[in-house]
XYZ file of C-alpha atoms in Angstrom:
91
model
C 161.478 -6.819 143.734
C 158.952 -8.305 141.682
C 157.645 -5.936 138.607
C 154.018 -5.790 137.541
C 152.936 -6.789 134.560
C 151.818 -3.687 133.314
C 155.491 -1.908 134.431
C 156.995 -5.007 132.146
C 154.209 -4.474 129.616
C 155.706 -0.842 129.547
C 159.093 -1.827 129.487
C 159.326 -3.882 126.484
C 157.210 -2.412 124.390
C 160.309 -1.332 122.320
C 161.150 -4.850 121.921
C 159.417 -6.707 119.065
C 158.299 -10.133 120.009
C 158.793 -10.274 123.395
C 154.943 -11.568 125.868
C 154.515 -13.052 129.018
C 153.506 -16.495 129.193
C 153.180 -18.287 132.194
C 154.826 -15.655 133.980
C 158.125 -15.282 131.893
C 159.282 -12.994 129.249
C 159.383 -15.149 126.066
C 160.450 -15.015 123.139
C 161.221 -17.334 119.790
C 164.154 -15.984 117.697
C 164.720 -17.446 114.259
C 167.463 -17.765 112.296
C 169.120 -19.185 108.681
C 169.736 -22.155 109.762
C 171.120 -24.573 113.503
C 174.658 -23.409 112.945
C 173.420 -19.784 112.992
C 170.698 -20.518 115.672
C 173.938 -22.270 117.685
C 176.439 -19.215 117.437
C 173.416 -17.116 118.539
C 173.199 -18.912 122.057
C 176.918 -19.142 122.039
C 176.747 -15.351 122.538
C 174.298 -15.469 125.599
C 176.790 -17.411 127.565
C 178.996 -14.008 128.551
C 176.444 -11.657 129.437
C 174.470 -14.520 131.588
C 177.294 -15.161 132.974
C 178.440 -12.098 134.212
C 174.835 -11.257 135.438
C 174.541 -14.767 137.037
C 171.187 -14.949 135.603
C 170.722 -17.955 133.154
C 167.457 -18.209 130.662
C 165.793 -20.933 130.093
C 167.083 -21.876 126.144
C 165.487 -24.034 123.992
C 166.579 -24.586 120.449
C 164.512 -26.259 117.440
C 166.825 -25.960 113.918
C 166.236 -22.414 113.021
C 164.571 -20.744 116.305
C 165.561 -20.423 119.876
C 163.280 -19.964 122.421
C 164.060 -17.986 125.528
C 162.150 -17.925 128.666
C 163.333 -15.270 131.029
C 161.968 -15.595 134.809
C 163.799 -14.876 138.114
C 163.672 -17.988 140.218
C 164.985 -16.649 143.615
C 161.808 -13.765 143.764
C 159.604 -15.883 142.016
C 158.712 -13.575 139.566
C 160.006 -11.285 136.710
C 162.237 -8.130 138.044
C 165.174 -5.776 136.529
C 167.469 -8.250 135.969
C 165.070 -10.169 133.507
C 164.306 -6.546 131.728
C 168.405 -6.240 131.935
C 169.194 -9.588 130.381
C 166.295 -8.957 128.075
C 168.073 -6.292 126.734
C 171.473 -7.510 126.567
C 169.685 -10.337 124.694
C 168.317 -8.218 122.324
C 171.779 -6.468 121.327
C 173.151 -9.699 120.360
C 170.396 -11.111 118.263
């Protein structure tokens, strides 16, 4: 089921960093350095896995950018809030 933006709004307000743009939860992580930027997305592999919900990654040096958006609703819904937060343990 697809979740309202003010229900997501609500939701990740504990978060820092986290806004919708264009529909998806984003957010740009930065880091030391690529290496440490790298080892970060390395650890997004297990839990996205296991979900079998993927982000959208992008990575520039230092930052990562992740786009969070569930393709088969067409919107955002728990499991983006879910990954969201198992994102959030790992940074």
């Amino acid at each position: 089921m697809i979740l309202t933006p003010l229900t997501i709004r609500e939701k990740i307000q504990r978060f820092q960093g986290w806004k919708i743009l264009d529909g998806k939860l984003t957010k740009e992580f930065r880091f030391a350095n690529f290496p440490t930027a790298i080892v970060f997305v390395n650890k997004l592999v297990d839990p996205a896995e296991e979900m079998n919900h993927h982000p959208e990654i992008r990575v520039a040096y230092d930052r990562v950018e992740i786009k969070l958006f569930t393709h088969t609703e067409g919107g955002l819904t728990e499991k983006d809030l879910k990954l969201l937060e198992e994102i959030e343990a790992l940074a």
